[in-house]
Short mmCIF file of C-alpha atoms in Angstrom, two decimals:
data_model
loop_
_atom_site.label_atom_id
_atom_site.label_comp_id
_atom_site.label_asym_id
_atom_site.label_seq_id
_atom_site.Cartn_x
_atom_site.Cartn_y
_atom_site.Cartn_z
CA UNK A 158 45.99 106.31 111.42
CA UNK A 159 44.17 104.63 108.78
CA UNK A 160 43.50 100.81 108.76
CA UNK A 161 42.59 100.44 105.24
CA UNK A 162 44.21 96.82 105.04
CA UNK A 163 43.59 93.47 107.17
CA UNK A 164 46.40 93.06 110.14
CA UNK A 165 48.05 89.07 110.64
CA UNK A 166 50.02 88.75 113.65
CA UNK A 167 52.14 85.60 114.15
CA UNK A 168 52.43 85.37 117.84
CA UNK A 169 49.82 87.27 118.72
CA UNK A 170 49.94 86.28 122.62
CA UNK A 171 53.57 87.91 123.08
CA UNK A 172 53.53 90.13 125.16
CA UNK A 173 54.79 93.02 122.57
CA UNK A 174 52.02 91.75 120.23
CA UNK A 175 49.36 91.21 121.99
CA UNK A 176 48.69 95.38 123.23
CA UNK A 177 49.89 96.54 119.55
CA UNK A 178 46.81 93.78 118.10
CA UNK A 179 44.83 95.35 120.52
CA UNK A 180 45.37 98.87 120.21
CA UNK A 181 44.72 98.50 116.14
CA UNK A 182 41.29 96.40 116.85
CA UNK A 183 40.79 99.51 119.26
CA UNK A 184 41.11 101.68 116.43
CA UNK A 185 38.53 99.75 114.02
CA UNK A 186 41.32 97.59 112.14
CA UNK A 187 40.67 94.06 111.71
CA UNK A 188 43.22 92.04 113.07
CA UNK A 189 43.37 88.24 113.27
CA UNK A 190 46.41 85.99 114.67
CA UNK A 191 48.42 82.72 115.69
CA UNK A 192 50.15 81.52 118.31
CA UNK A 193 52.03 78.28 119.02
CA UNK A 194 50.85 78.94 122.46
CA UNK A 195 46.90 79.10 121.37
CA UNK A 196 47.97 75.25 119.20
CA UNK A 197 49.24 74.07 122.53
CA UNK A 198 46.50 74.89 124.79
CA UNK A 199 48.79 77.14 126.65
CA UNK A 200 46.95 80.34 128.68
CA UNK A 201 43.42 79.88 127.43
CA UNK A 202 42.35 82.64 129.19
CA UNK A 203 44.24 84.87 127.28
CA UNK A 204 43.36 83.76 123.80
CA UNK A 205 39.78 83.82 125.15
CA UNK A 206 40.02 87.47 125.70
CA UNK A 207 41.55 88.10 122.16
CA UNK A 208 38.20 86.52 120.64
CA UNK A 209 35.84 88.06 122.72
CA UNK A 210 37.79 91.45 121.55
CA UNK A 211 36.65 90.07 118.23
CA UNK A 212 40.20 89.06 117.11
CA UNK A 213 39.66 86.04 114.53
CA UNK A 214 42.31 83.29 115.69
CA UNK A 215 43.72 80.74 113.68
CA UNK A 216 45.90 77.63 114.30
CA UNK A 217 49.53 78.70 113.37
CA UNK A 218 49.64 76.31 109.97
CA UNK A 219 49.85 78.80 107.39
CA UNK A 220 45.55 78.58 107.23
CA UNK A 221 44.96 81.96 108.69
CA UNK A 222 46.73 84.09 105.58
CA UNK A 223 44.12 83.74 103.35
CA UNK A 224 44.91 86.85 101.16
CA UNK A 225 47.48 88.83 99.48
CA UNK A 226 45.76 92.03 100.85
CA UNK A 227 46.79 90.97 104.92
CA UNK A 228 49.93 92.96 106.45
CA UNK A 229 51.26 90.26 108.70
CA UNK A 230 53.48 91.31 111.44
CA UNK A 231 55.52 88.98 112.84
CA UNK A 232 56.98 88.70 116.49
CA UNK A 233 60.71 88.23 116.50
CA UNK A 234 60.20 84.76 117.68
CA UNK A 235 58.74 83.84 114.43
CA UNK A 236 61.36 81.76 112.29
CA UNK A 237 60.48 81.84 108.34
CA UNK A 238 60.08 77.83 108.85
CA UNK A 239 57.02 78.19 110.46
CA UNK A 240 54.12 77.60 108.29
CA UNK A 241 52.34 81.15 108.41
CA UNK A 242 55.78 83.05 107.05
CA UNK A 243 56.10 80.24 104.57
CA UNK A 244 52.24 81.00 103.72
CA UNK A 245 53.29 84.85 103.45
CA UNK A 246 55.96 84.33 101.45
CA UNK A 247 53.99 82.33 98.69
CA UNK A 248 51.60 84.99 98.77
CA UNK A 249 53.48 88.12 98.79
CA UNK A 250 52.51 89.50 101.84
CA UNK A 251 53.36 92.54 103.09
CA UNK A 252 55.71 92.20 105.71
CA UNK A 253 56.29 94.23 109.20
CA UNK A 254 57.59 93.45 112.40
CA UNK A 255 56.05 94.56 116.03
CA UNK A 256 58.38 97.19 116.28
CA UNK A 257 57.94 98.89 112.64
CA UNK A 258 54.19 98.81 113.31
CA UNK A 259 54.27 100.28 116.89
CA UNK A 260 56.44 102.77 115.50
CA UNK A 261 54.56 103.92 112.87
CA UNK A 262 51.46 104.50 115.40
CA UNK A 263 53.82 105.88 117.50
CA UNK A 264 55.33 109.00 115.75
CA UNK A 265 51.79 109.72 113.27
CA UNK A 266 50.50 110.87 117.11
CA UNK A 267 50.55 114.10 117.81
CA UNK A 268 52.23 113.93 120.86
CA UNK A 269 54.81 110.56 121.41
CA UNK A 270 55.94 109.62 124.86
CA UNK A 271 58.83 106.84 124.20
CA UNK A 272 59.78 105.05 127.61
CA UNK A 273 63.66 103.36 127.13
CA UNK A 274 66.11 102.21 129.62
CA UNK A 275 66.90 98.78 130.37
CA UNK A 276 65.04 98.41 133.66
CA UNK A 277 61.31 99.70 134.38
CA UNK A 278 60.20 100.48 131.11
CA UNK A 279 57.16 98.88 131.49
CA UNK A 280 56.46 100.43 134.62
CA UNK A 281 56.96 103.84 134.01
CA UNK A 282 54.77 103.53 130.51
CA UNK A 283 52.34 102.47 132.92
CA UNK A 284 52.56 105.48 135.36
CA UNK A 285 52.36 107.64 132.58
CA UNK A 286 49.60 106.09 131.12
CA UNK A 287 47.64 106.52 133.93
CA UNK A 288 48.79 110.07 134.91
CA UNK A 289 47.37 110.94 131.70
CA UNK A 290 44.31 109.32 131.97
CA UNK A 291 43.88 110.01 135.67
CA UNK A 292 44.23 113.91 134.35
CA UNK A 293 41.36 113.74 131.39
CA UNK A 294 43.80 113.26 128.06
CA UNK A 295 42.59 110.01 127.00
CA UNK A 296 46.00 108.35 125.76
CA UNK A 297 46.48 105.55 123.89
CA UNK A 298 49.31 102.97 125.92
CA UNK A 299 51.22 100.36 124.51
CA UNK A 300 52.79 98.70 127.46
CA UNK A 301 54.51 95.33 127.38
CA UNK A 302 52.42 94.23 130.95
CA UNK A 303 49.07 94.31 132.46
CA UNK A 304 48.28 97.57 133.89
CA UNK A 305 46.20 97.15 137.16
CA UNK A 306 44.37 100.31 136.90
CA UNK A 307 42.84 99.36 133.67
CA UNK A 308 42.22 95.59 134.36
CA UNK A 309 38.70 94.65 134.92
CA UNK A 310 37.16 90.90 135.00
CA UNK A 311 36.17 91.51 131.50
CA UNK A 312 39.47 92.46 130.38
CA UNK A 313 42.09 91.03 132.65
CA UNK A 314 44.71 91.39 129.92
CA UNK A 315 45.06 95.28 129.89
CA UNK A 316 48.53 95.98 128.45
CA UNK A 317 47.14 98.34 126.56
CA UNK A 318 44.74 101.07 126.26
CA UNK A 319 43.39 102.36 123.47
CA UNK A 320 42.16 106.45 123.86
CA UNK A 321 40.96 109.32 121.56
CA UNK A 322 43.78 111.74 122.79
CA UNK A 323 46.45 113.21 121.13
CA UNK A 324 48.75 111.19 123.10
CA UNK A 325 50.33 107.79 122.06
CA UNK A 326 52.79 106.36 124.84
CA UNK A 327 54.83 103.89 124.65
CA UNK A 328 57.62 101.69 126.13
CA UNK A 329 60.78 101.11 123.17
CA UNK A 330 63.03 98.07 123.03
CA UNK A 331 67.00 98.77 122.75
CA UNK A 332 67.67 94.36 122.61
CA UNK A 333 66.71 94.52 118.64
CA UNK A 334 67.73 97.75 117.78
CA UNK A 335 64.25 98.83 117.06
CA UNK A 336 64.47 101.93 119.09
CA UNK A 337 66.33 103.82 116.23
CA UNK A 338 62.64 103.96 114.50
CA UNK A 339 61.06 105.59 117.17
CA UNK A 340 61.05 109.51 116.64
CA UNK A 341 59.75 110.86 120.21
CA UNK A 342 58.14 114.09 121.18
CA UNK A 343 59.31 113.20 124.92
CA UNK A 344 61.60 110.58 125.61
CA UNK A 345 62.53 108.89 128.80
CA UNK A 346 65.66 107.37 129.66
CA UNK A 347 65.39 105.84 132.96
CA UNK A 348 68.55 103.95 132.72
CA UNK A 349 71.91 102.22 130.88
CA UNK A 350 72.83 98.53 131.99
CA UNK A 351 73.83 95.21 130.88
CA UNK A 352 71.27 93.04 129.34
CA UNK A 353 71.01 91.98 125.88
CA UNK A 354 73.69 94.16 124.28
CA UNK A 355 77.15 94.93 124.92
CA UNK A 356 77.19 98.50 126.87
CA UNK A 357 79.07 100.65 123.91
CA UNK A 358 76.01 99.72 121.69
CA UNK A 359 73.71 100.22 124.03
CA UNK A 360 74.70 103.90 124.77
CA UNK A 361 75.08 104.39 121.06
CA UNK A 362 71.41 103.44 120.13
CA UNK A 363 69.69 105.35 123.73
CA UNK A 364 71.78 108.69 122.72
CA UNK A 365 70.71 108.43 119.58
CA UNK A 366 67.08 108.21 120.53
CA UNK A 367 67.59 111.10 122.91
CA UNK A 368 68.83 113.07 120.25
CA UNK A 369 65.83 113.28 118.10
CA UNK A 370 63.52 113.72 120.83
CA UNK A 371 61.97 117.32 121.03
CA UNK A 372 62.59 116.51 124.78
CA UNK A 373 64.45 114.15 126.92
CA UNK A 374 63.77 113.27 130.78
CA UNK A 375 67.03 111.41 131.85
CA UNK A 376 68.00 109.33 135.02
CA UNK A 377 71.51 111.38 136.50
CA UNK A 378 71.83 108.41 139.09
CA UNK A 379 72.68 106.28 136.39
CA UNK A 380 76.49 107.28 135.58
CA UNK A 381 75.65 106.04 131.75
CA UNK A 382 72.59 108.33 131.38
CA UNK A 383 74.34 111.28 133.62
CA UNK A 384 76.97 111.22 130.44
CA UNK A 385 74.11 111.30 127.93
CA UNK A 386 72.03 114.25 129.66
CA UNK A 387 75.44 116.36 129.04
CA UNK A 388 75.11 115.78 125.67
CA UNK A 389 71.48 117.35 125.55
CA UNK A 390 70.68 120.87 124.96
CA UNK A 391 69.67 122.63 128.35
CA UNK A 392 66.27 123.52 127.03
CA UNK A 393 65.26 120.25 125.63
CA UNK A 394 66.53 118.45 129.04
CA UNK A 395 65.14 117.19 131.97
CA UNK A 396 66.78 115.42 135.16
CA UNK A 397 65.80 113.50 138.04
CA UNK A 398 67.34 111.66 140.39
CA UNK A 399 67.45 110.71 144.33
CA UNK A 400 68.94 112.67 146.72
CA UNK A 401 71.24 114.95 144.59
CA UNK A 402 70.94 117.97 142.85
CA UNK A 403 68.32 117.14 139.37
CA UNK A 404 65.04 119.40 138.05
CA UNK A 405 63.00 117.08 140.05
CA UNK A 406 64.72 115.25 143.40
CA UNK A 407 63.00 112.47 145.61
CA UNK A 408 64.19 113.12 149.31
CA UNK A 409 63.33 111.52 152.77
CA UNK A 410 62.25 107.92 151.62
CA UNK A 411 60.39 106.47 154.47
CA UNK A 412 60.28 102.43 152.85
CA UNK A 413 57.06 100.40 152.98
CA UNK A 414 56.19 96.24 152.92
CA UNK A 415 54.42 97.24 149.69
CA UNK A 416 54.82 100.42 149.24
CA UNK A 417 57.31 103.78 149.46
CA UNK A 418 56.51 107.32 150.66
CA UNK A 419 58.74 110.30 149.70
CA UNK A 420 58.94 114.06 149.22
CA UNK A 421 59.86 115.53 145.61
CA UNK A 422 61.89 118.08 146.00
CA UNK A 423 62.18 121.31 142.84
CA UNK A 424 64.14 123.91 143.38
CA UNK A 425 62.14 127.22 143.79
CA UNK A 426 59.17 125.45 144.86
CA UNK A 427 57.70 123.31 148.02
CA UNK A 428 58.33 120.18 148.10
CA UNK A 429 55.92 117.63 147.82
CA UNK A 430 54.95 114.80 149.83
CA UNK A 431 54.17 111.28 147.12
CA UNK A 432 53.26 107.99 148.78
CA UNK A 433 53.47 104.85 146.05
CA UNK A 434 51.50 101.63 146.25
CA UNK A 435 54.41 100.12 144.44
CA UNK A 436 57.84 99.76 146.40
CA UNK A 437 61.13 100.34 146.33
CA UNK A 438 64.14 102.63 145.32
CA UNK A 439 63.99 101.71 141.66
CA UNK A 440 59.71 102.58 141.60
CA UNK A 441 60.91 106.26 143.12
CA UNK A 442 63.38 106.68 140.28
CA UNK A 443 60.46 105.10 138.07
CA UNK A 444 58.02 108.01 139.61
CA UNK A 445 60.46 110.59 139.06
CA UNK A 446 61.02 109.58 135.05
CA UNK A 447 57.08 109.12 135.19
CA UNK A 448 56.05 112.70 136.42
CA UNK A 449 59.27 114.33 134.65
CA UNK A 450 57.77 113.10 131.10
CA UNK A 451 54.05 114.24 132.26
CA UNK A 452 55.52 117.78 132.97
CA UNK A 453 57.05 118.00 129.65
CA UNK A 454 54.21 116.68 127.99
CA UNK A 455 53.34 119.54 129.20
CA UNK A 456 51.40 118.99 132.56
CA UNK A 457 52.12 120.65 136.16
CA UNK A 458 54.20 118.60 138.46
CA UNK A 459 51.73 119.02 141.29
CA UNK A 460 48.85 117.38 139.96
CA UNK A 461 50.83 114.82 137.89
CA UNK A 462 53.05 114.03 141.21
CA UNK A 463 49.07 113.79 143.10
CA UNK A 464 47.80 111.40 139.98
CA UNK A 465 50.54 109.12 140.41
CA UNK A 466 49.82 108.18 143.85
CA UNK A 467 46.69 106.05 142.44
CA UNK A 468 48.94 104.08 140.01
CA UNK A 469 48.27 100.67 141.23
CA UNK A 470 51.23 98.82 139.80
CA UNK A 471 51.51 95.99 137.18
CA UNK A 472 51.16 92.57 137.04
CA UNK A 473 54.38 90.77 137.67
CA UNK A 474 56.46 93.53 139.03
CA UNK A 475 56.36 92.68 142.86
CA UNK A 476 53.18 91.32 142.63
CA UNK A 477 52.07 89.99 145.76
CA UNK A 478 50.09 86.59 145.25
CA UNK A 479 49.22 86.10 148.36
CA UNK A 480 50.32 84.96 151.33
CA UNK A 481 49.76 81.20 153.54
CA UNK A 482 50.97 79.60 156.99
CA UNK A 483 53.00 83.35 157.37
CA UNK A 484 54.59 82.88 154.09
CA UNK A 485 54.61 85.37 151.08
CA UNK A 486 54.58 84.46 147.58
CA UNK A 487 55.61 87.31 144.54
CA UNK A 488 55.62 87.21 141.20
CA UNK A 489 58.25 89.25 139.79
CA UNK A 490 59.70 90.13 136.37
CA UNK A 491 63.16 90.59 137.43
CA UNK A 492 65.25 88.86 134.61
CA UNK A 493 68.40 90.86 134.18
CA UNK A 494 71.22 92.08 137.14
CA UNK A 495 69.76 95.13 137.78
CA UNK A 496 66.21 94.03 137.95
CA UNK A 497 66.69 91.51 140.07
CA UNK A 498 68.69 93.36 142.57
CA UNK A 499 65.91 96.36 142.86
CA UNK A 500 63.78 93.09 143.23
CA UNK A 501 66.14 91.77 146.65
CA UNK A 502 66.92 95.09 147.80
CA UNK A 503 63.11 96.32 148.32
CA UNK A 504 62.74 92.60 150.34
CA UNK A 505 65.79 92.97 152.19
CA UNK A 506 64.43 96.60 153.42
CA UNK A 507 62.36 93.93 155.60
CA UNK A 508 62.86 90.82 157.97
CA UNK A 509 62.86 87.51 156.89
CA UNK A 510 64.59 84.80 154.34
CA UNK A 511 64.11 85.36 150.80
CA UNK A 512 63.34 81.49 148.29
CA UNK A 513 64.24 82.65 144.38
CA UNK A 514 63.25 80.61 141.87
CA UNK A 515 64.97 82.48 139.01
CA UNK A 516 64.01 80.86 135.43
CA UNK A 517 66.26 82.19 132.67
CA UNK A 518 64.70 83.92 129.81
CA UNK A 519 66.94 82.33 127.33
CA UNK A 520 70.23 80.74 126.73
CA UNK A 521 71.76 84.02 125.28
CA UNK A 522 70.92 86.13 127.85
CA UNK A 523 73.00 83.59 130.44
CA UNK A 524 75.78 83.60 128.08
CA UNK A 525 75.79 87.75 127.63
CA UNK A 526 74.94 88.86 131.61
CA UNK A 527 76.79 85.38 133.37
CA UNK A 528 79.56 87.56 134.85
CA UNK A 529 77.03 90.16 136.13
CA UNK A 530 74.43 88.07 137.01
CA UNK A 531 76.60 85.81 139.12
CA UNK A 532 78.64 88.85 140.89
CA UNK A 533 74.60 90.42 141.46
CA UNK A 534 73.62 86.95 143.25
CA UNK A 535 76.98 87.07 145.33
CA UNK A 536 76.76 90.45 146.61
CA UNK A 537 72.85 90.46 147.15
CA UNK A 538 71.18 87.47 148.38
CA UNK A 539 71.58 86.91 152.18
CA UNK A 540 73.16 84.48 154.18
CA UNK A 541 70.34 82.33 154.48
CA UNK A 542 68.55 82.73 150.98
CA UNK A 543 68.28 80.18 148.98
CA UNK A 544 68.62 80.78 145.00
CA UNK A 545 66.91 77.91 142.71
CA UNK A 546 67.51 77.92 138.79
CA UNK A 547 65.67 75.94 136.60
CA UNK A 548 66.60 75.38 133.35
CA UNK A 549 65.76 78.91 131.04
CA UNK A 550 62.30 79.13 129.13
CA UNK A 551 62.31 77.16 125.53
CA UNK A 552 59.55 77.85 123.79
CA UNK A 553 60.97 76.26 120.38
CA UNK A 554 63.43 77.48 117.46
CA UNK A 555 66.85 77.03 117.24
CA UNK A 556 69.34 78.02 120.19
CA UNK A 557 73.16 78.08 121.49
CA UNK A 558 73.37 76.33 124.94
CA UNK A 559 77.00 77.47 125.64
CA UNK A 560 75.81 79.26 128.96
CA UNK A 561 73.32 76.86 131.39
CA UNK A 562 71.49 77.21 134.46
CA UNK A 563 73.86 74.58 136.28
CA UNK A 564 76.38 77.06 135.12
CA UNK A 565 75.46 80.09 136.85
CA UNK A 566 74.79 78.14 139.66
CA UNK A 567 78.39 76.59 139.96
CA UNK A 568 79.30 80.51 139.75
CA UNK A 569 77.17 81.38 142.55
CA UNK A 570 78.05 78.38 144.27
CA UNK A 571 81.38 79.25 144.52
CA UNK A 572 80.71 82.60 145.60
CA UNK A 573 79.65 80.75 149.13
CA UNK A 574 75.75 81.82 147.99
CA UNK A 575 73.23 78.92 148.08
CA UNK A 576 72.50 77.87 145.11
CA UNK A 577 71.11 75.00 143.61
CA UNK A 578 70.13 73.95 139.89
CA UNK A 579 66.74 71.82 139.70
CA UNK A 580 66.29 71.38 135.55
CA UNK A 581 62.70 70.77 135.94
CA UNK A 582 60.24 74.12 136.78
CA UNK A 583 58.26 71.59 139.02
CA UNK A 584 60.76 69.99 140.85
CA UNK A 585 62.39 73.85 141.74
CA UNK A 586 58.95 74.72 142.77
CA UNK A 587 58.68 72.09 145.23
CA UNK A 588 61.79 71.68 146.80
CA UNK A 589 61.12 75.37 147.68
CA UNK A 590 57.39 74.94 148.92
CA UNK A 591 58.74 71.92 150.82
CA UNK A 592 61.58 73.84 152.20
CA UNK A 593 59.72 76.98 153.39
CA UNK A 594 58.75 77.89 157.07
CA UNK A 595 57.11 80.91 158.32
CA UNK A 596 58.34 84.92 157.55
CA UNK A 597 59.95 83.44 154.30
CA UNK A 598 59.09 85.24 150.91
CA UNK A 599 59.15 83.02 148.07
CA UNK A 600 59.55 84.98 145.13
CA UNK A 601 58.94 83.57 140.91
CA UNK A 602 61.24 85.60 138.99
CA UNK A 603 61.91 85.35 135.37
CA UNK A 604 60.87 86.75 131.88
CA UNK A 605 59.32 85.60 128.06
CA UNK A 606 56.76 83.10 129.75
CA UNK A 607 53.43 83.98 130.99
CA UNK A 608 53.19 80.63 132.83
CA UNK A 609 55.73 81.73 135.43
CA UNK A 610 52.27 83.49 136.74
CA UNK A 611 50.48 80.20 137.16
CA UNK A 612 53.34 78.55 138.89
CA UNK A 613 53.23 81.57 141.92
CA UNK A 614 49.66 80.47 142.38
CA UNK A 615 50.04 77.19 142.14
CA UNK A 616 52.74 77.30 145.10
CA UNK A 617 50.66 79.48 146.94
CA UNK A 618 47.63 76.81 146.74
CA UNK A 619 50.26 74.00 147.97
CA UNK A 620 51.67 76.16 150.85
CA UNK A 621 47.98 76.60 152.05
CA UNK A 622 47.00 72.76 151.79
#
């Protein structure tokens, strides 16, 4: 695409903004941005890396839209009180949001690769992503987390990567709606759960998206998806799933501490043996969905099942911080039922007792998933584990407060699960360092705040003190 005007992004540290800003400075746009967190001296690091990018960054007080001419795209965190909209609206700005400006890069590509589901977008954009480029076609990735295989010291924020192929890939959000823009040449739908919508709307907007793809690669382990593949034409479908009949099957998983070997199975063919560096179930089914979209896009299965073996992982998704006095620390993204439970089932595969500290990513997510979230906790943490909840992430706006932390925790509570609700991020934190002896595995969990990062090291510098 052409870049003929300026780009504004308010929020430009989100972590949907932040690869989109970067992908259009990548493609010789000028782009400059805000961000509440940049005014509060929040993640330097990161904002350092935008302006070394040569992304012009502004305090968020309207003094950054300077001209009519500026698109200004707007996160969806961005309330028309805050002083750049106002600034935008005096103006006459054009107007776009993340989402109508990733789609629009998205289907002007030749070839689009759309990743939905809600669990492991993220990572399977980023095992496409480097399929692709492991296999010499130079795509451009819009991912919503930092891919390790592209993450140097000079650019530590690598969420995105900007190429000169014909492919654009992408993950797409269902929890706005913003999927229905999104017209794919290959879509992947890894799977249908409970998270920000209720599940009839959800299957309405992912078989819609499905249905204007020129192909779909579909989870069949997931009942919801299984129902949605059956609506797809034969010729335009492709299946995967683990241990039962599917175009592409993962058999004989042999688990790993950090990592997950299996064979993938085609009918006709050998089968062949894959070993991740990522681990768990949920990253075979992520492999599968990862190497199904590759071979539609039109690659072999044998060398995009070989490429995928060097995919390194991303940051926050079972990231291993380190580990002191025989005690583990991970940083995980696990925010919803299903997440979370991939997230306690890969650590239960293993000996000892798991320390959660879960922060909420919002008061309406607690008030839509409660029921799940609290039957997920009762069924999957272990006798012994110990659950801590901080109050959720507030980052400023307006919010209803009709579903707490000390809520779920009563819930889980109840269950007979230990459970405990420490308001302050802090004082969770170090009740569990304090409270940790060796074989445990503390794990961060939690979504929307980059900071949750910082707090895993920080925990990991106090165990080793």
């Amino acid at each position: 695409m052409e870049h003929r005007k300026p780009y504004f992004f308010v929020g430009i540290g989100g972590s949907g903004m932040m690869p989109l800003a970067m992908i259009l400075a990548g493609q010789g746009a000028r782009v400059a941005g805000s961000d509440r967190s940049l005014d509060q001296a929040r993640l330097p690091a990161k904002f350092d890396f935008l302006a070394r990018s040569g992304i012009a960054l502004f305090p968020q007080d309207g003094s950054g839209i300077g001209s009519s001419e500026q698109i200004v795209v707007a996160s969806a965190a961005i309330e028309e009180t805050v002083p750049d909209a106002r600034r935008a609206a005096e103006l006459g700005n054009a107007r776009m949001t993340r989402a109508e400006l990733n789609a629009r890069l998205f289907n002007a590509a030749p070839l689009s690769i759309g990743v939905a589901g809600t669990s492991g977008k993220s990572t399977v954009t980023g095992m496409i992503g480097w399929i692709l480029h492991a296999l010499g076609r130079d795509p451009t990735v819009m991912n919503g987390a930092v891919m390790k295989n592209f993450a140097t010291p000079d650019a530590p924020f690598a969420s995105a990567l900007v190429g000169a192929g014909r492919v654009y890939v992408s993950e797409v959000d269902e929890s706005d709606g913003s999927i229905a823009l999104y017209r794919p040449g290959v879509a992947v739908l890894n799977n249908v759960s409970l998270d920000h919508l209720p599940m009839d709307k959800l299957i309405e907007l992912f078989g819609a998206f499905i249905a204007r793809a020129g192909k779909a690669v579909i989870n069949l382990d997931n009942g919801e998806g299984a129902l949605l593949a059956a609506t797809m034409p034969r010729e335009r479908l492709r299946t995967f799933a683990i241990g039962a009949p599917a175009d592409l099957t993962a058999i004989n998983l042999r688990e790993q501490r950090y990592g997950i070997a299996f064979e993938l199975a085609r009918e006709g063919a050998a089968s062949i043996p894959v070993t991740l560096q990522v681990p768990g179930r949920h990253n075979v089914s992520n492999a599968l969905a990862a190497i199904g979209a590759a071979a539609a896009a039109g690659i072999a299965v044998e060398e995009a099942a070989q490429a995928i073996q060097g995919f390194q992982g991303l940051k926050r998704r079972f990231e291993l911080v380190g580990e002191a006095g025989g005690i583990a620390v991970i940083d995980d993204f696990g925010h919803n039922p299903d997440k979370i439970a991939a997230t306690l089932d890969t650590l239960h595969a293993f000996d000892g007792r798991l320390l959660l500290l879960f922060q909420p990513h919002g008061y309406g997510p607690l008030k839509v998933m409660r029921a799940e979230l609290v039957a997920m906790f009762a069924e999957k943490l272990g006798g012994e584990d110990v659950l801590v909840l901080p109050d959720p992430v507030y980052q400023g706006g307006t919010t209803s407060r009709e579903v707490t932390s000390a809520d779920i925790v009563a819930d889980v509570a109840a269950t007979g699960r230990n459970a405990l609700h420490i308001p302050d991020r802090a004082a969770a934190a170090a009740h569990l360092v304090a409270n940790a002896r060796a074989g445990d595995r503390i794990v961060v969990m939690g979504a929307r705040d980059d900071t949750l990062s910082h707090l895993a090291a920080e925990m990991l510098a106090q165990l080793a003190d």
